Short mmCIF file of C-alpha atoms and ligand atoms in Angstrom, two decimals:
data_model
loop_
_atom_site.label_atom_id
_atom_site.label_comp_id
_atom_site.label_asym_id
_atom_site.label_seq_id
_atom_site.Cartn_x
_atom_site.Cartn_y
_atom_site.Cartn_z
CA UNK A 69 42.46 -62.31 -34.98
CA UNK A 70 43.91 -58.70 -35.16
CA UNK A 71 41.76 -58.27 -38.30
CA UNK A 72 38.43 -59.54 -36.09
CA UNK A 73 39.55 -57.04 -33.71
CA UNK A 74 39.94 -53.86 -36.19
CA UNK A 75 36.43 -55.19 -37.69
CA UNK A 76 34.75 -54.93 -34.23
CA UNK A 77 36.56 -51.29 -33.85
CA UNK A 78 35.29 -49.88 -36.98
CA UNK A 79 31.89 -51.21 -36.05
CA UNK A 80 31.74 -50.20 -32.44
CA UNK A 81 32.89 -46.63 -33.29
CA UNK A 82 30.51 -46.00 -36.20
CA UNK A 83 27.50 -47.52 -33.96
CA UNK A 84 28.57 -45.58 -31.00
CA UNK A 85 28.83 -41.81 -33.21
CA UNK A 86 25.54 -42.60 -34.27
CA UNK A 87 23.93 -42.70 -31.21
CA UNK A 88 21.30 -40.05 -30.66
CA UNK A 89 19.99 -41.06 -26.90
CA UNK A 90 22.08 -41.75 -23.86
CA UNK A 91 20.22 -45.00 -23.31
CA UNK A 92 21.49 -46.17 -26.57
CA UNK A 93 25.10 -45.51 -25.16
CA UNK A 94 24.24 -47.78 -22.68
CA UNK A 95 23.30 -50.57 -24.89
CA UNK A 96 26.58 -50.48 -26.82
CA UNK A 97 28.68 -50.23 -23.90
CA UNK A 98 27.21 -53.76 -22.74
CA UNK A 99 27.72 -55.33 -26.39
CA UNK A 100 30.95 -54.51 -26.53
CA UNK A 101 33.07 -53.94 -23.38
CA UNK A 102 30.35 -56.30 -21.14
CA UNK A 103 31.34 -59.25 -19.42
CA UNK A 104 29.62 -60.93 -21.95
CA UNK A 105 30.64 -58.36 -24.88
CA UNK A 106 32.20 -59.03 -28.36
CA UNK A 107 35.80 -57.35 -27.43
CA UNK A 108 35.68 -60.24 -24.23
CA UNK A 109 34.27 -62.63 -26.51
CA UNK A 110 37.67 -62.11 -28.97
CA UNK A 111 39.86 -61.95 -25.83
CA UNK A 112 38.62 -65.34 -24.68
CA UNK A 113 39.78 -66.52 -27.66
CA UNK A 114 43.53 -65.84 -27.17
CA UNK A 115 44.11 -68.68 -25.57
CA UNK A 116 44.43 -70.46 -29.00
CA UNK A 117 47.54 -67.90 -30.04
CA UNK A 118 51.12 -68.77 -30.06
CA UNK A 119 53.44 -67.18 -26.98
CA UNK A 120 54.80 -64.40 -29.43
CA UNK A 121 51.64 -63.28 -30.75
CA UNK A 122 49.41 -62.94 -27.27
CA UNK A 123 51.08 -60.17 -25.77
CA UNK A 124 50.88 -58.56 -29.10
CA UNK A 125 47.35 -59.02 -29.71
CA UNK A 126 46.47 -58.25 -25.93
CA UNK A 127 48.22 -54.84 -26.68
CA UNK A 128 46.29 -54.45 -29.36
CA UNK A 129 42.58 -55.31 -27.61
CA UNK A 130 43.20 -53.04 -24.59
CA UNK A 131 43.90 -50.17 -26.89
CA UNK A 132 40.99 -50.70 -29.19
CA UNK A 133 38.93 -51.10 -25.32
CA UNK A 134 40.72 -47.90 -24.50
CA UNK A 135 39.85 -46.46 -27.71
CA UNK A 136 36.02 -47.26 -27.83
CA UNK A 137 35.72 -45.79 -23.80
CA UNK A 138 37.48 -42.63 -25.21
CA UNK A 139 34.58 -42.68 -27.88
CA UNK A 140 31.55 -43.14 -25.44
CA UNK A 141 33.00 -40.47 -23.10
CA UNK A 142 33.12 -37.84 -26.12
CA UNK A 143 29.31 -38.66 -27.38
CA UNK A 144 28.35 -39.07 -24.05
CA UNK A 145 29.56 -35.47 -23.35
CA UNK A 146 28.27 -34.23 -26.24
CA UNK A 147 24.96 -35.46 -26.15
CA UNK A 148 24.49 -34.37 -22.21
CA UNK A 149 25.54 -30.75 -23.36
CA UNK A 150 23.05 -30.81 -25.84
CA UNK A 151 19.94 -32.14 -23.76
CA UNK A 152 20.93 -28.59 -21.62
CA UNK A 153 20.88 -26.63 -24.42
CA UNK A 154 17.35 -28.07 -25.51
CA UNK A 155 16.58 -27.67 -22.35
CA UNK A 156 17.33 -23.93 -21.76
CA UNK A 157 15.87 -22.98 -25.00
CA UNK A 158 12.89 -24.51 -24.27
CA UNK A 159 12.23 -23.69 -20.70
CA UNK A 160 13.40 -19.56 -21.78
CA UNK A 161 11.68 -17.08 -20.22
CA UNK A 162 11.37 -14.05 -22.79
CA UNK A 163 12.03 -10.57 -19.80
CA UNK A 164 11.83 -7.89 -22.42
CA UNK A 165 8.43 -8.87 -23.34
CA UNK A 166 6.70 -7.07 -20.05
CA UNK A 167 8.49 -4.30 -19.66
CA UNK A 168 6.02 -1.81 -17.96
CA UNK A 169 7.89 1.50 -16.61
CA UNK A 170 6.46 1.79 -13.12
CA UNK A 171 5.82 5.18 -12.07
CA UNK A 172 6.34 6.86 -8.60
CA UNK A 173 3.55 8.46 -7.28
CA UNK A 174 3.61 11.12 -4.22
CA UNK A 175 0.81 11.82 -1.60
CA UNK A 176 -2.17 13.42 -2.78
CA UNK A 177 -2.80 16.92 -1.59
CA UNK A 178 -5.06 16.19 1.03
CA UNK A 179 -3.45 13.53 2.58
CA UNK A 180 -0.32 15.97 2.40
CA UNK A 181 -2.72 18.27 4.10
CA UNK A 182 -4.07 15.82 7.06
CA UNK A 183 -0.35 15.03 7.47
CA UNK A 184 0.52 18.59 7.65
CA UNK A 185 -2.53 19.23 9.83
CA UNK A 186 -1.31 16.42 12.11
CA UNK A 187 2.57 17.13 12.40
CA UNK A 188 1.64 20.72 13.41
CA UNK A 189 -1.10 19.22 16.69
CA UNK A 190 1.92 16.73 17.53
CA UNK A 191 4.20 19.17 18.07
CA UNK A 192 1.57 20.94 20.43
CA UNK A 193 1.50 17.70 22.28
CA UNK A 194 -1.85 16.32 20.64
CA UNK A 195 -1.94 12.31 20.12
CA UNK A 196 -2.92 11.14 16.83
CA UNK A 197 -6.03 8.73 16.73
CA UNK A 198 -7.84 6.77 14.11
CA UNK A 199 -11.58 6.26 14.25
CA UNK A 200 -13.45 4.02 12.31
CA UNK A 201 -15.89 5.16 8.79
CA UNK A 202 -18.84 3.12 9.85
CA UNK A 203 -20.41 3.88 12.92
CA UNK A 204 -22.90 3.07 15.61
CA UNK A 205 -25.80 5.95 16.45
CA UNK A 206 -24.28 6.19 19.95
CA UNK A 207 -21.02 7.21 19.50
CA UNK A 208 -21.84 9.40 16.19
CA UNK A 209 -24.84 11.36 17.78
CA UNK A 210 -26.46 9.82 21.54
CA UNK A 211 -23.42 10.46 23.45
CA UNK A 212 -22.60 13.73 21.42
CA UNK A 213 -25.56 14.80 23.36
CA UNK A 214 -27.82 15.18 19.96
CA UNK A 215 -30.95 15.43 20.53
CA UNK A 216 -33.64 12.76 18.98
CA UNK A 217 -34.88 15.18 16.38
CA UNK A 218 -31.95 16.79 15.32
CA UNK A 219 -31.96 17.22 11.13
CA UNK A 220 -28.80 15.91 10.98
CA UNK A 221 -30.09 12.64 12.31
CA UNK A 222 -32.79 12.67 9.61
CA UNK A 223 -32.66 9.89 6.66
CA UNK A 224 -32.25 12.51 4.25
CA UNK A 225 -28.83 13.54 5.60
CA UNK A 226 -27.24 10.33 6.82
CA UNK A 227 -26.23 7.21 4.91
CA UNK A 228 -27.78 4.47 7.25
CA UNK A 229 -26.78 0.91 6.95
CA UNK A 230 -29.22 -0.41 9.36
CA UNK A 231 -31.35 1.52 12.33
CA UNK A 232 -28.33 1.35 14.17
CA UNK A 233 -25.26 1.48 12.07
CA UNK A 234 -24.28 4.74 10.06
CA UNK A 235 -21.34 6.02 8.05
CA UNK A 236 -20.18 8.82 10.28
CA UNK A 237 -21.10 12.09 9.34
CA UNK A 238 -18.47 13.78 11.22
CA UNK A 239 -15.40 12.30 13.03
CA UNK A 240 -16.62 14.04 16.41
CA UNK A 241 -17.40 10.41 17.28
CA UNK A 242 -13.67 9.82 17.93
CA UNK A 243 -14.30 12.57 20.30
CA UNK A 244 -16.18 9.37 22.29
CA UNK A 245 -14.35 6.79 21.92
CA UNK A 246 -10.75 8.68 22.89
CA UNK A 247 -12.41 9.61 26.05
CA UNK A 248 -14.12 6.42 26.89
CA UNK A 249 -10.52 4.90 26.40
CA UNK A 250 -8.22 7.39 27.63
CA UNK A 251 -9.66 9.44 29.71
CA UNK A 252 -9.09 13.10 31.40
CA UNK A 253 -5.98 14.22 30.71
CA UNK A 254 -6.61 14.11 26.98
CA UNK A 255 -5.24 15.77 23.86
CA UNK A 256 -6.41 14.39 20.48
CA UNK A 257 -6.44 14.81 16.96
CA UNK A 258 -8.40 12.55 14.48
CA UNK A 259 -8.64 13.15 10.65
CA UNK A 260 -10.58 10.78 8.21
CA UNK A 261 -13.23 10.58 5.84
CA UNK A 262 -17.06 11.38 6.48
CA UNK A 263 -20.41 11.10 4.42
CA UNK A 264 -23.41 12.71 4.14
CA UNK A 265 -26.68 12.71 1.86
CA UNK A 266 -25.31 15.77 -0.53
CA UNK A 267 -25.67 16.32 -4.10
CA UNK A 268 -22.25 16.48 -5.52
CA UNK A 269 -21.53 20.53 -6.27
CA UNK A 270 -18.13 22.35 -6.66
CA UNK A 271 -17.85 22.95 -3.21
CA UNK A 272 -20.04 19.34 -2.39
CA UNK A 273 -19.43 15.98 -2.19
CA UNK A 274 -21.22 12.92 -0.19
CA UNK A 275 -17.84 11.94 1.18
CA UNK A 276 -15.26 14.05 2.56
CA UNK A 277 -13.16 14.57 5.24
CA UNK A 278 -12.76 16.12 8.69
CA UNK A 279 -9.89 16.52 11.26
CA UNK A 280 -11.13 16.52 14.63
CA UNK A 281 -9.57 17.99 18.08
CA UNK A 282 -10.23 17.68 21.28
CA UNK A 283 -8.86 19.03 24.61
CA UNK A 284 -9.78 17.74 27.94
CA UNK A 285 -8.15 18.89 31.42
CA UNK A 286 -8.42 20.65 34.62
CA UNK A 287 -9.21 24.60 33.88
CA UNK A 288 -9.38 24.32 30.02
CA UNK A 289 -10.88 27.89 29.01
CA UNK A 290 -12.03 29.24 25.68
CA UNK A 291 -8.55 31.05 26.09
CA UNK A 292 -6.89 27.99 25.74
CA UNK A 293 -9.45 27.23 22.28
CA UNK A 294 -8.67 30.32 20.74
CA UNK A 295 -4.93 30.59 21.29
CA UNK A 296 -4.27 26.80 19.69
CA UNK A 297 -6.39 26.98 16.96
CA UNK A 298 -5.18 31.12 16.25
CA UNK A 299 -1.25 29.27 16.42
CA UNK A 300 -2.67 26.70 14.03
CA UNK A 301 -4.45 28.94 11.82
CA UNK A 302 -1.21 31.35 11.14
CA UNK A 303 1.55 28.13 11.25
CA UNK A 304 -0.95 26.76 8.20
CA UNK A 305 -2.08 29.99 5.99
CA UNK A 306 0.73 32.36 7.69
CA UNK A 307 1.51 34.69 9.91
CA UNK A 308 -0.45 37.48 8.88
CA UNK A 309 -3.87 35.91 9.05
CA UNK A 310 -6.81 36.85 11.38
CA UNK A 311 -9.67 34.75 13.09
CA UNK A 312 -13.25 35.80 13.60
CA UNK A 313 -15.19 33.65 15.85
CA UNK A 314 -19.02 33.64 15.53
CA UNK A 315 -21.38 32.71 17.76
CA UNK A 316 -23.19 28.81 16.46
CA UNK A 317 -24.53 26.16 17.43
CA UNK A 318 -23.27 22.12 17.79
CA UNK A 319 -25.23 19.95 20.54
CA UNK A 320 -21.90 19.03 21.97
CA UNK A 321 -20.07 21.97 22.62
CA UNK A 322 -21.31 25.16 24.82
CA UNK A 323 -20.58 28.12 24.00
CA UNK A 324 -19.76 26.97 20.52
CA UNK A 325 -18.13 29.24 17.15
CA UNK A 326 -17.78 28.69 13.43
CA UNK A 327 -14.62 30.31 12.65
CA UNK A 328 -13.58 32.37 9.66
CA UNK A 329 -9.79 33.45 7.93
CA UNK A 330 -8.61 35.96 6.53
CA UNK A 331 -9.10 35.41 2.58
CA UNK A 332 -6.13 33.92 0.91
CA UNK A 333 -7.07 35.42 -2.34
CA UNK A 334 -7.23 39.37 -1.36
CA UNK A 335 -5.39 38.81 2.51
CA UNK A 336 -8.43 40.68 3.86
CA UNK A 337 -8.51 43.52 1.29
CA UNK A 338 -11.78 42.15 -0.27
CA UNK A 339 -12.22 40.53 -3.92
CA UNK A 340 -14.81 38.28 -5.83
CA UNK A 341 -13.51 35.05 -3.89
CA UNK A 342 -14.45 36.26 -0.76
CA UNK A 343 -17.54 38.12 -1.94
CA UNK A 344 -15.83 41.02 -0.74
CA UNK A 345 -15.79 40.63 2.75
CA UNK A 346 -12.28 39.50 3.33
CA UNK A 347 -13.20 36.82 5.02
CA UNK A 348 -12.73 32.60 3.91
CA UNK A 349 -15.66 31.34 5.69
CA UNK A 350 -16.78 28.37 8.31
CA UNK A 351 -13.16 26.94 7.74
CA UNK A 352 -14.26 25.49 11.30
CA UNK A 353 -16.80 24.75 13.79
CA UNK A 354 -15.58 24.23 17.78
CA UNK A 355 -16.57 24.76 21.39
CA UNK A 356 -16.08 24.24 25.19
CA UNK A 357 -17.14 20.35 25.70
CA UNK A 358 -20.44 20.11 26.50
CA UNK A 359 -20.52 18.67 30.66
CA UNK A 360 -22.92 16.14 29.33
CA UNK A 361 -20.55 14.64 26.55
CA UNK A 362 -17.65 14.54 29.04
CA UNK A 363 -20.19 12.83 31.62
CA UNK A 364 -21.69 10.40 29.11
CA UNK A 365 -18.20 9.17 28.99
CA UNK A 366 -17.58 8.74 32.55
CA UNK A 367 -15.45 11.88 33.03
CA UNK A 368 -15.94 14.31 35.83
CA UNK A 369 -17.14 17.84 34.49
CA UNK A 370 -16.93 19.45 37.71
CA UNK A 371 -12.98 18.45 37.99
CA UNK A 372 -12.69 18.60 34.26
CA UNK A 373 -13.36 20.60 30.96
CA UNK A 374 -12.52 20.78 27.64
CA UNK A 375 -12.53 22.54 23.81
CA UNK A 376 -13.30 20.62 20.64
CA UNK A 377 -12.77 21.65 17.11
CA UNK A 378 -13.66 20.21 14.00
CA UNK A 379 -13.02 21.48 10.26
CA UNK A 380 -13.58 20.29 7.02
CA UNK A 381 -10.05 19.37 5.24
CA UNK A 382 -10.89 19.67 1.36
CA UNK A 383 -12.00 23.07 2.65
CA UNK A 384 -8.74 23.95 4.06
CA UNK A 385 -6.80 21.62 0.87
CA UNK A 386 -8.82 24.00 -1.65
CA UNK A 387 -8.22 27.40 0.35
CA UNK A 388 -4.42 26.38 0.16
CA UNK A 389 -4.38 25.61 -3.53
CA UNK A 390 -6.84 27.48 -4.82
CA UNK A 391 -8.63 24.90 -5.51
CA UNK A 392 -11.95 25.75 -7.16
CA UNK A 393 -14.05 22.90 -7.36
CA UNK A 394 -14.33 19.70 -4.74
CA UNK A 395 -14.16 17.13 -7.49
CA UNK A 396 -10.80 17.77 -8.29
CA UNK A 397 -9.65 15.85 -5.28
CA UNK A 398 -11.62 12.95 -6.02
CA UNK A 399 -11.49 12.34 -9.55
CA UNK A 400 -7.99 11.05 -9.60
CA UNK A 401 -7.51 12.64 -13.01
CA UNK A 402 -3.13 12.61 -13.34
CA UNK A 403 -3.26 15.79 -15.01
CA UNK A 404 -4.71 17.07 -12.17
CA UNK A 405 -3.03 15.63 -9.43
CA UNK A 406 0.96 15.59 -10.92
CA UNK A 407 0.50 19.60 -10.09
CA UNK A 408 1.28 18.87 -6.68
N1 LIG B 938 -18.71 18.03 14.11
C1 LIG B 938 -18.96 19.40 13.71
C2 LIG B 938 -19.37 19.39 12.23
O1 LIG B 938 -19.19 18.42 11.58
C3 LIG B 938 -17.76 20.26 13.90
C4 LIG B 938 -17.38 20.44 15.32
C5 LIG B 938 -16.46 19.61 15.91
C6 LIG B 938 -17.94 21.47 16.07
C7 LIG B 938 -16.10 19.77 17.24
C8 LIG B 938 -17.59 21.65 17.39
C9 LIG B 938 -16.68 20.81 17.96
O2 LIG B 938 -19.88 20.37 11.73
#
């Protein structure tokens, strides 16, 4: 019997370090130690031994029972550790292979500009306001008290998207809708883009933008138009800049100006940028509110009037940085912009 039981050692080890799957394990564990297994098979048959030899034998089955667990535990270890490993290898995600340096960017000069533009009207108490690119004719020329056959309404000067929908062509239109929500009391700024029909040109481009301001209270005089945007003019170029204001004409503003700076090239001295008059030209076009445009949006314009100003900000960007040609702002060219 104690040779049986070394035979079904030998043979239970050897099958069970062969095994490859855990399933397998399985298998052998029910052949051997199952209720029905060979080791209880031998066992049964102790009955047949003397007194002396049974406790003998039984020592010797529960260690070979002992010693066969001992041997499914290790393979059973072993082959879980390796299933991981296959696992891991398998399922590997390779993180060196996209390794793309992202760059940092910074604001491009004329949004630097807008925000510049727009810091220096907050701290004169203006509200910031956005406006929308696509328009309706109302708000971008009726109520801006433009008359039917003014050019600027003409096909040949204004993208159209249908008879009554337009991309703005300036952003006086905010002008409209801040006082048709708002009010009198009102003090407003409003940058964005704006498009019209132009042939692109150094100084041209069919898209571009505008800041917009607008003032509307009780005794607002073309004192009040000249001092803010004079404040403006020398906290942006400098202290040492002049304004010239000449007589123009917008259909929503009475009287209305185009202003002029001092040249940043020569500071006034005269020099080929300037065509030697010492003078940066129609940086911006403004006015007193016209009574109609405050009227057409339900303000009084016997208790109330107002100033507007408009200017065009790749004018003001390029006056800054010397900027010679429009397209350099749009073109996105790195080389161009990492300057800034
Ligand atoms: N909207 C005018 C333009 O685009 C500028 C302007 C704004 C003039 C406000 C007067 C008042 O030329």
């Amino acid at each position: 019997m104690r040779e049986k039981l070394q035979e079904l050692r030998e043979l239970a080890i050897n099958s069970i370090n062969n095994v490859i799957e855990l399933t397998e394990l399985e298998n052998l564990r029910v052949k051997y130690l199952g209720k029905k297994g060979e080791l209880t098979q031998v066992l049964k048959g102790m009955g047949k031994l003397s007194e002396e030899e049974r406790p003998v034998i039984g020592q010797v089955a529960n260690e070979i029972r002992v010693e066969i667990e001992e041997a499914m535990n290790k393979v059973k270890e072993n082959l879980k550790n390796k299933t991981l490993t296959e696992k891991l290898t398998k399922e590997k995600i390779d993180i060196t292979v996209t390794n793309r340096v992202k760059k940092l960017g910074h604001r491009h000069p004329l949004l630097a500009t807008i925000e510049e533009l727009e810091d220096l009207f907050i701290s004169m108490g203006f509200k910031v306001l956005p406006g929308p690119e696509i328009e309706n004719v109302k708000n971008n020329f009726d109520d801006l008290n433009s008359p039917d056959n003014h050019p600027s309404r003409d096909l040949s000067d204004t993208f159209y998207i249908t008879e009554d929908i337009l991309l703005r062509t300036h952003t006086s239109p905010v002008q409209i809708r801040a006082m048709k929500e708002y009010g009198a009391p009102l003090r407003m700024v409003s940058a964005g883009r704006t498009f019209r029909f132009d042939d692109v040109d150094d100084t041209h481009s069919p898209m571009f933008h505008q800041i917009e301001g607008l003032v509307v209270d009780e005794k607002i005089s073309m004192a009040n138009l000249k001092y803010t945007l004079d404040v403006f003019i020398k906290e942006l170029f400098g202290k040492d800049m002049k304004t010239r204001y000449r007589p123009h004409h917008f259909p929503f503003t009475e009287p209305s100006a185009e202003v002029d700076v001092t040249c940043l090239s020569c500071r006034g001295e005269g020099c080929p940028v300037c065509n030697y008059t010492g003078w940066s030209m129609e940086l911006l076009g403004c006015g007193m509110v016209h009574p109609q445009v405050l009227e057409n949006c339900g303000i009084d314009s016997e208790k109330y009037t107002g100033f507007a100003f408009g200017m065009g900000v790749d004018r003001i960007t390029m006056v800054k940085y010397g900027l010679k040609d429009i397209r350099l702002l749009f073109d996105n060219d790195n080389r161009f912009l990492e300057q800034f």
